[in-house]
PDB file of C-alpha atoms in Angstrom:
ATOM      1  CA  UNK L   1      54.856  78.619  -7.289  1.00  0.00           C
ATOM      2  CA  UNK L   2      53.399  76.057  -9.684  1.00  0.00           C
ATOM      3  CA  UNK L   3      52.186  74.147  -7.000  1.00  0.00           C
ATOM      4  CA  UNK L   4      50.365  77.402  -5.400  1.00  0.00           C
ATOM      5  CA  UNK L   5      48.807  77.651  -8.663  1.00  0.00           C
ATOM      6  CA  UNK L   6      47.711  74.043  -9.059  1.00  0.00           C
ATOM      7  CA  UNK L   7      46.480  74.251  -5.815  1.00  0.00           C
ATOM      8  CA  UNK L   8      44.264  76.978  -6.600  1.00  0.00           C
ATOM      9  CA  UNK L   9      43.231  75.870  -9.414  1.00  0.00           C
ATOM     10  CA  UNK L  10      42.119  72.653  -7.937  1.00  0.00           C
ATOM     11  CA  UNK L  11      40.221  74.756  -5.472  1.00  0.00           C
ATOM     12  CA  UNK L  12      38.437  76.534  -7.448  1.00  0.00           C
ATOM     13  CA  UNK L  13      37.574  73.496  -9.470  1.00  0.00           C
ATOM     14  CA  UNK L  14      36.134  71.522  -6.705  1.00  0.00           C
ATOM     15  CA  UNK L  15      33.838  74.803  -5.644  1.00  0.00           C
ATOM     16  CA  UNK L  16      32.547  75.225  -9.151  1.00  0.00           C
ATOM     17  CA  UNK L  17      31.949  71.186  -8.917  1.00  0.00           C
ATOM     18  CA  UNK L  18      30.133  71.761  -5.263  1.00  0.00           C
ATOM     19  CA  UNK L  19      28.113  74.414  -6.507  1.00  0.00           C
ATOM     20  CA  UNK L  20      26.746  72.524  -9.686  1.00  0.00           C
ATOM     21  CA  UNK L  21      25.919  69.699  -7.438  1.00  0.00           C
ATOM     22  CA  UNK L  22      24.371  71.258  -4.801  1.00  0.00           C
ATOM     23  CA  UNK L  23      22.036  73.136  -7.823  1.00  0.00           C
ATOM     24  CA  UNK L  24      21.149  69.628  -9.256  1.00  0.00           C
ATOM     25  CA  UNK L  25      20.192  68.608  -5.588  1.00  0.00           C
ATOM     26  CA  UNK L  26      18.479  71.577  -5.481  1.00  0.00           C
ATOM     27  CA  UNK L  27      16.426  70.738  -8.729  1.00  0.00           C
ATOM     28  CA  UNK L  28      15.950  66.995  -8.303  1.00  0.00           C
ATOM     29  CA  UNK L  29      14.491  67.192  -5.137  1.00  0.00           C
ATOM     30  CA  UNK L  30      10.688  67.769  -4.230  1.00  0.00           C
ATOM     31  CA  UNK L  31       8.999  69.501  -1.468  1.00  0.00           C
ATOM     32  CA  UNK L  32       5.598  68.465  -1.995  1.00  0.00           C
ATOM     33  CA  UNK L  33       2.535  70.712   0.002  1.00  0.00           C
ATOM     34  CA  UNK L  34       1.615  67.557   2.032  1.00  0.00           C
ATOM     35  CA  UNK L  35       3.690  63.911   2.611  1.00  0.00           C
ATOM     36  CA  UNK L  36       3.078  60.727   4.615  1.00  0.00           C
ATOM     37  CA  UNK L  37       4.752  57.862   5.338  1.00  0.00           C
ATOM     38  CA  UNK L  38       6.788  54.903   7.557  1.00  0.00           C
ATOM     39  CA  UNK L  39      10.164  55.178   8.965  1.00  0.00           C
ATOM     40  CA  UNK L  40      12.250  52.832  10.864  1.00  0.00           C
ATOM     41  CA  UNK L  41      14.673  53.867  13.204  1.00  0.00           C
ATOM     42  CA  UNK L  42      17.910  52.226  14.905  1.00  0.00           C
ATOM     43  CA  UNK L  43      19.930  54.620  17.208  1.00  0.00           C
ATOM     44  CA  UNK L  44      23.459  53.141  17.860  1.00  0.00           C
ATOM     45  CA  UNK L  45      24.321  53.980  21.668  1.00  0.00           C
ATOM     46  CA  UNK L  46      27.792  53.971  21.758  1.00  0.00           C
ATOM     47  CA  UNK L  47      28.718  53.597  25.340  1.00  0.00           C
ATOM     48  CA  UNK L  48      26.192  50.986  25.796  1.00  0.00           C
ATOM     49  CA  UNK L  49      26.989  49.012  22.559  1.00  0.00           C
ATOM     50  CA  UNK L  50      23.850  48.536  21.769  1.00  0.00           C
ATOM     51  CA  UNK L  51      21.289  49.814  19.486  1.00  0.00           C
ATOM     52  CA  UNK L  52      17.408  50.595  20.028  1.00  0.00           C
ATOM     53  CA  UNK L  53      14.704  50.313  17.226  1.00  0.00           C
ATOM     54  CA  UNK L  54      12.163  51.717  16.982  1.00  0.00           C
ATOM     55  CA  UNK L  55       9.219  52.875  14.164  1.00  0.00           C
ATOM     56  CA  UNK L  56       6.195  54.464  13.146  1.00  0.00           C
ATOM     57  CA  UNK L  57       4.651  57.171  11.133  1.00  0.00           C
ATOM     58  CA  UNK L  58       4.812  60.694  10.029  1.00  0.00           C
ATOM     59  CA  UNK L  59       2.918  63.402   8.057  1.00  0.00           C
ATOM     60  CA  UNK L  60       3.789  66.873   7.293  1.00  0.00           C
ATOM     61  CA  UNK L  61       1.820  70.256   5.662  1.00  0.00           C
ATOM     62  CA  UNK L  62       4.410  71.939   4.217  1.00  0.00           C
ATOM     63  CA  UNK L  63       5.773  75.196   6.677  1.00  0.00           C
ATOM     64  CA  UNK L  64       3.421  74.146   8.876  1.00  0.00           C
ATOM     65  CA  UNK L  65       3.746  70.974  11.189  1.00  0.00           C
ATOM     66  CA  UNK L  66       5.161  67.606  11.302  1.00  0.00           C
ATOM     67  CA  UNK L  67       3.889  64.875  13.121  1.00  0.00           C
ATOM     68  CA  UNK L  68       6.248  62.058  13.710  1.00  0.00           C
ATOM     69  CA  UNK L  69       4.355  58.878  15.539  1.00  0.00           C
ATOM     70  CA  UNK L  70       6.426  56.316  17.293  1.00  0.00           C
ATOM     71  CA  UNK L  71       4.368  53.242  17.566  1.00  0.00           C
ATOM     72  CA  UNK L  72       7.664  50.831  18.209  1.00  0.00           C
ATOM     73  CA  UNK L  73       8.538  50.211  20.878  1.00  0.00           C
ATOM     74  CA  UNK L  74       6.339  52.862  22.826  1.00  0.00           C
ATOM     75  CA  UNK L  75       3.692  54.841  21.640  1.00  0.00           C
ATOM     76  CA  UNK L  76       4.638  58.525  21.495  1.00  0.00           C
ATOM     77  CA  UNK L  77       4.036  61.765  19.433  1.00  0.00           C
ATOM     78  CA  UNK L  78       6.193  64.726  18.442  1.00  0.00           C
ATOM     79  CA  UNK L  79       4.082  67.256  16.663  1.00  0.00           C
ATOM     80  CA  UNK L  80       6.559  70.144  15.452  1.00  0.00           C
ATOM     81  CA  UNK L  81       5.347  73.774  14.218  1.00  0.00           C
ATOM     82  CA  UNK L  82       7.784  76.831  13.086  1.00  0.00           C
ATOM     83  CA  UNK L  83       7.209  77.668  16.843  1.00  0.00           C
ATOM     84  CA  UNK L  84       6.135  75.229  19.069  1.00  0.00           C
ATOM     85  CA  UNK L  85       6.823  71.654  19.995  1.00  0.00           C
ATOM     86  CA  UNK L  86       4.328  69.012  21.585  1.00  0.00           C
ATOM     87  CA  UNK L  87       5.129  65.572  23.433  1.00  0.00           C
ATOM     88  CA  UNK L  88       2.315  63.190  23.411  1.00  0.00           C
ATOM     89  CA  UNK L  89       2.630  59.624  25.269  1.00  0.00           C
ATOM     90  CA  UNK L  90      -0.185  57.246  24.932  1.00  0.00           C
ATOM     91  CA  UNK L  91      -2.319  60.574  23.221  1.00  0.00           C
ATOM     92  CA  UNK L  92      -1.448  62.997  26.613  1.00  0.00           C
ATOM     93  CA  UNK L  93       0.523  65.582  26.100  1.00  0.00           C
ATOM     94  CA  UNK L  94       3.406  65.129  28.556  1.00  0.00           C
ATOM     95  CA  UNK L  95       5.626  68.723  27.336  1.00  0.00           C
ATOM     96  CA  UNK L  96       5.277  71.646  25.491  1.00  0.00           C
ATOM     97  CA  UNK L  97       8.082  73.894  24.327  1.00  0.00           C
ATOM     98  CA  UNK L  98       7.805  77.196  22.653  1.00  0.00           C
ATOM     99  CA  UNK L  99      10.328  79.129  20.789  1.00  0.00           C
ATOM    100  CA  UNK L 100       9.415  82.218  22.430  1.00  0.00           C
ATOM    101  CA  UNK L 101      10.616  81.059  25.722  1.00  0.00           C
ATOM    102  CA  UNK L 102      12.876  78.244  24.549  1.00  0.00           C
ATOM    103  CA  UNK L 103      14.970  79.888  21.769  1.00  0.00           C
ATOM    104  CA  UNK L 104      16.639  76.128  20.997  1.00  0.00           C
ATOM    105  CA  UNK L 105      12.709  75.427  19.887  1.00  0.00           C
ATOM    106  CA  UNK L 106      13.320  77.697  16.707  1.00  0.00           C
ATOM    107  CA  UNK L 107      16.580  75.913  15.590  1.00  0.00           C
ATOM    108  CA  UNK L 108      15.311  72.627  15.660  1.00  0.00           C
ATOM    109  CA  UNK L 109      12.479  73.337  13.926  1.00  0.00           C
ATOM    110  CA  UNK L 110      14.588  74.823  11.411  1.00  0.00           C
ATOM    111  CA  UNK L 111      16.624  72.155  11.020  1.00  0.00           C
ATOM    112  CA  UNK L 112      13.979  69.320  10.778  1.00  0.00           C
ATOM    113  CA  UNK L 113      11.797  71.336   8.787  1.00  0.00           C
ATOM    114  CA  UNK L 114      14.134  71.770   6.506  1.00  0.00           C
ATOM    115  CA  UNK L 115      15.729  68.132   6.731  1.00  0.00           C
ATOM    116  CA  UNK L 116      11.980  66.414   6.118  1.00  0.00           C
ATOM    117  CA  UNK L 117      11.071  69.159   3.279  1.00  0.00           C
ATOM    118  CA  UNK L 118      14.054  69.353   1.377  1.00  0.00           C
ATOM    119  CA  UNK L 119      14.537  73.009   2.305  1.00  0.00           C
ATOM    120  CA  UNK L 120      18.623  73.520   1.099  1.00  0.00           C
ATOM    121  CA  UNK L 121      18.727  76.830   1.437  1.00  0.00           C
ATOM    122  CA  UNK L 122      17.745  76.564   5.168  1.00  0.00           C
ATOM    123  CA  UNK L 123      19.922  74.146   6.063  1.00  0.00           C
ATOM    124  CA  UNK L 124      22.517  76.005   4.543  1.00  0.00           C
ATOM    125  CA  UNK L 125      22.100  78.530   7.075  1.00  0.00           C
ATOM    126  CA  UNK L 126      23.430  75.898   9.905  1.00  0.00           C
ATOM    127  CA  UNK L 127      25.515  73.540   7.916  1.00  0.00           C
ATOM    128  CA  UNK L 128      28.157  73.030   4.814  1.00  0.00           C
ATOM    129  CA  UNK L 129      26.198  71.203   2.222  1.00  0.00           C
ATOM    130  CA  UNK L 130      28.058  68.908  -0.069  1.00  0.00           C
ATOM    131  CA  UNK L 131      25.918  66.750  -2.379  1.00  0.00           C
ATOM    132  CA  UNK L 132      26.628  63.790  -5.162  1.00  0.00           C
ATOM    133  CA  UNK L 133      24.262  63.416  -7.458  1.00  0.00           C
ATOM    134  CA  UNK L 134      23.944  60.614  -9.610  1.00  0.00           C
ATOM    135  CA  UNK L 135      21.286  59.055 -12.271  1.00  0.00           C
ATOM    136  CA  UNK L 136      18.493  61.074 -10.090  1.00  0.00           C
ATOM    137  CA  UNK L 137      19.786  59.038  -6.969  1.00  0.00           C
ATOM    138  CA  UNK L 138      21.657  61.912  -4.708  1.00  0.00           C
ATOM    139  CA  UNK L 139      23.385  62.096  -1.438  1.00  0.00           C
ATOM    140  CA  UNK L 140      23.905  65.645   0.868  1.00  0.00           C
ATOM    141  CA  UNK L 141      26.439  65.772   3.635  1.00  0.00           C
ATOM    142  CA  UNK L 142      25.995  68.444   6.345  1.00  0.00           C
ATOM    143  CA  UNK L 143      28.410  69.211   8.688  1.00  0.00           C
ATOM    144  CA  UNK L 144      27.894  72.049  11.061  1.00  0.00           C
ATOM    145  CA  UNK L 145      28.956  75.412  10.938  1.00  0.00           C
ATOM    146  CA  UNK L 146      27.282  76.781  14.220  1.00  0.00           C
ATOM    147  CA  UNK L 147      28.985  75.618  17.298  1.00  0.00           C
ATOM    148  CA  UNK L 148      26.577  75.241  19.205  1.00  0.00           C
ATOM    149  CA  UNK L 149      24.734  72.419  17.035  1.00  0.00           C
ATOM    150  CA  UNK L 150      28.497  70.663  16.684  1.00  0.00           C
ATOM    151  CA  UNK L 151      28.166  69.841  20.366  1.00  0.00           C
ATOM    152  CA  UNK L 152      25.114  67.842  19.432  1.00  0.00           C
ATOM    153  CA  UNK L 153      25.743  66.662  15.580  1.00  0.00           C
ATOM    154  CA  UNK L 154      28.866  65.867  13.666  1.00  0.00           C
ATOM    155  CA  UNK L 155      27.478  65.458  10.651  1.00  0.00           C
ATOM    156  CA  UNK L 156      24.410  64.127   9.109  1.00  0.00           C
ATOM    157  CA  UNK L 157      24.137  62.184   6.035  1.00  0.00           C
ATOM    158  CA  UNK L 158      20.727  62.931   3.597  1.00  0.00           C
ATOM    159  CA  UNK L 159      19.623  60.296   1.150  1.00  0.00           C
ATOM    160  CA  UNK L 160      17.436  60.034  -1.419  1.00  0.00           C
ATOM    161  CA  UNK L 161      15.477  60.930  -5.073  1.00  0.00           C
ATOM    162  CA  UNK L 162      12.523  62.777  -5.327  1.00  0.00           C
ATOM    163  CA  UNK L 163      12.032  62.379  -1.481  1.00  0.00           C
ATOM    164  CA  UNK L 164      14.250  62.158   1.263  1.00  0.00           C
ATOM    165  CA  UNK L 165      14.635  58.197   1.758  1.00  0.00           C
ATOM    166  CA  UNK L 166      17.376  58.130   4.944  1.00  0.00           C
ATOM    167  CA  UNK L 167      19.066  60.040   7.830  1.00  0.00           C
ATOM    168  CA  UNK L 168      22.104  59.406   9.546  1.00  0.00           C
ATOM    169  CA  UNK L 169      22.769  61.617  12.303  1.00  0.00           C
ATOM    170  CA  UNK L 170      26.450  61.247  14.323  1.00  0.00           C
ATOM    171  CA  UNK L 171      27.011  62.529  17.549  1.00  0.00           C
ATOM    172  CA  UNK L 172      30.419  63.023  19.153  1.00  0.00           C
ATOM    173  CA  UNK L 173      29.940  60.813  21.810  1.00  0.00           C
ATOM    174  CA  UNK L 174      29.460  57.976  18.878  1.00  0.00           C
ATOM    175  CA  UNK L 175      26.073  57.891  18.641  1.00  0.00           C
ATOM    176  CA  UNK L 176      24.733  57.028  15.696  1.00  0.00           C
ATOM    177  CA  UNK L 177      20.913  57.220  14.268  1.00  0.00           C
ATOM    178  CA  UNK L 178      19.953  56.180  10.815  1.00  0.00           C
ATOM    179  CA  UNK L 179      16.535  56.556   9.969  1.00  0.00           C
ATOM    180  CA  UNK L 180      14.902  54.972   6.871  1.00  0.00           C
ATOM    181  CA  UNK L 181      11.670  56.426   5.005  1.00  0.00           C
ATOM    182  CA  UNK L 182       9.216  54.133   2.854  1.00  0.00           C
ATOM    183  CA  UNK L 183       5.443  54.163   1.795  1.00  0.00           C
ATOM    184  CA  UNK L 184       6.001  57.850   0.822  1.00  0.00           C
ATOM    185  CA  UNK L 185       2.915  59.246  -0.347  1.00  0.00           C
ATOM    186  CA  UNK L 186       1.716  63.003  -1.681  1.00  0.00           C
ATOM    187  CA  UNK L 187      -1.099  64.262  -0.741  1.00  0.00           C
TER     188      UNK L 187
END
């Protein structure tokens, strides 16, 4: 019985611990109305053993659209609304999705929306959020709750301070992409 007790008392503990880090996430972190910046890129292929770099630029309006430019090693676009996504190679558009006829659309433009903008309570809607936060330095884990994204994303790893400053995304076949930020600027 004691150890029932201590056991719940533990658990509660660590959810009152979750909860007060995930609100000092919540409050250290900025979604400013417009951001710029680099990123570098190195996707781990895990049945190749190999990884690919790659980097470039990207600019969001807050709610509205992200633009993510690839200038390494091929130049390519990916310009993401709430509802639509564009594919631009060598500035022609090669695709266009839409979340009214491609319902996946909509979730991943959740997700990065809410990955690039600091959006918690989005995110929150697809994955467990736990988050250490430390001398205004943090770090948010995410692991799925939605099946249907766990057949594309383990977990993914969220770094940063004011701004988001790295990604790690892991797949189950052992994929792995980090992605780091720099030359953040508001607009």
């Amino acid at each position: 019985m004691r150890k029932i007790f201590l056991g719940i008392i533990f658990s509660v503990l660590s959810i009152s611990v979750f909860a007060n880090n995930l609100d000092d996430l919540k409050a250290l972190t900025t979604t400013p109305e417009k951001l710029s910046g680099t990123f570098s890129q190195s996707k781990y292929l895990a049945q190749l053993e190999t990884s690919i770099n790659s980097s470039g630029s990207f600019n969001y309006i807050r709610d509205k659209k992200i633009v993510w430019h690839t200038l390494t090693p091929i130049n390519s676009t990916l310009e993401l609304t709430p509802k639509t996504m564009l594919s631009y190679q060598d500035g022609e558009q090669v695709n266009k999705l839409d979340s009214d006829t491609n319902p996946v659309v909509a979730v991943f433009s959740d997700i990065f929306f809410g990955v690039m903008t600091a959006q918690w309570q989005i995110l929150e809607a697809y994955f467990s959020v736990s988050a250490e936060v430390s001398d205004g330095q943090w770090k948010a884990t995410l692991v799925p709750v939605d099946e249907s994204i766990g057949g594309f994303i383990n977990k993914v790893t969220l770094e940063g301070d004011k701004y988001l400053q790295q990604i790690t995304l892991y797949e189950p076949e052992g994929n792995i992409t980090h992605i780091t930020f720099d030359k953040l600027q508001q607009k």
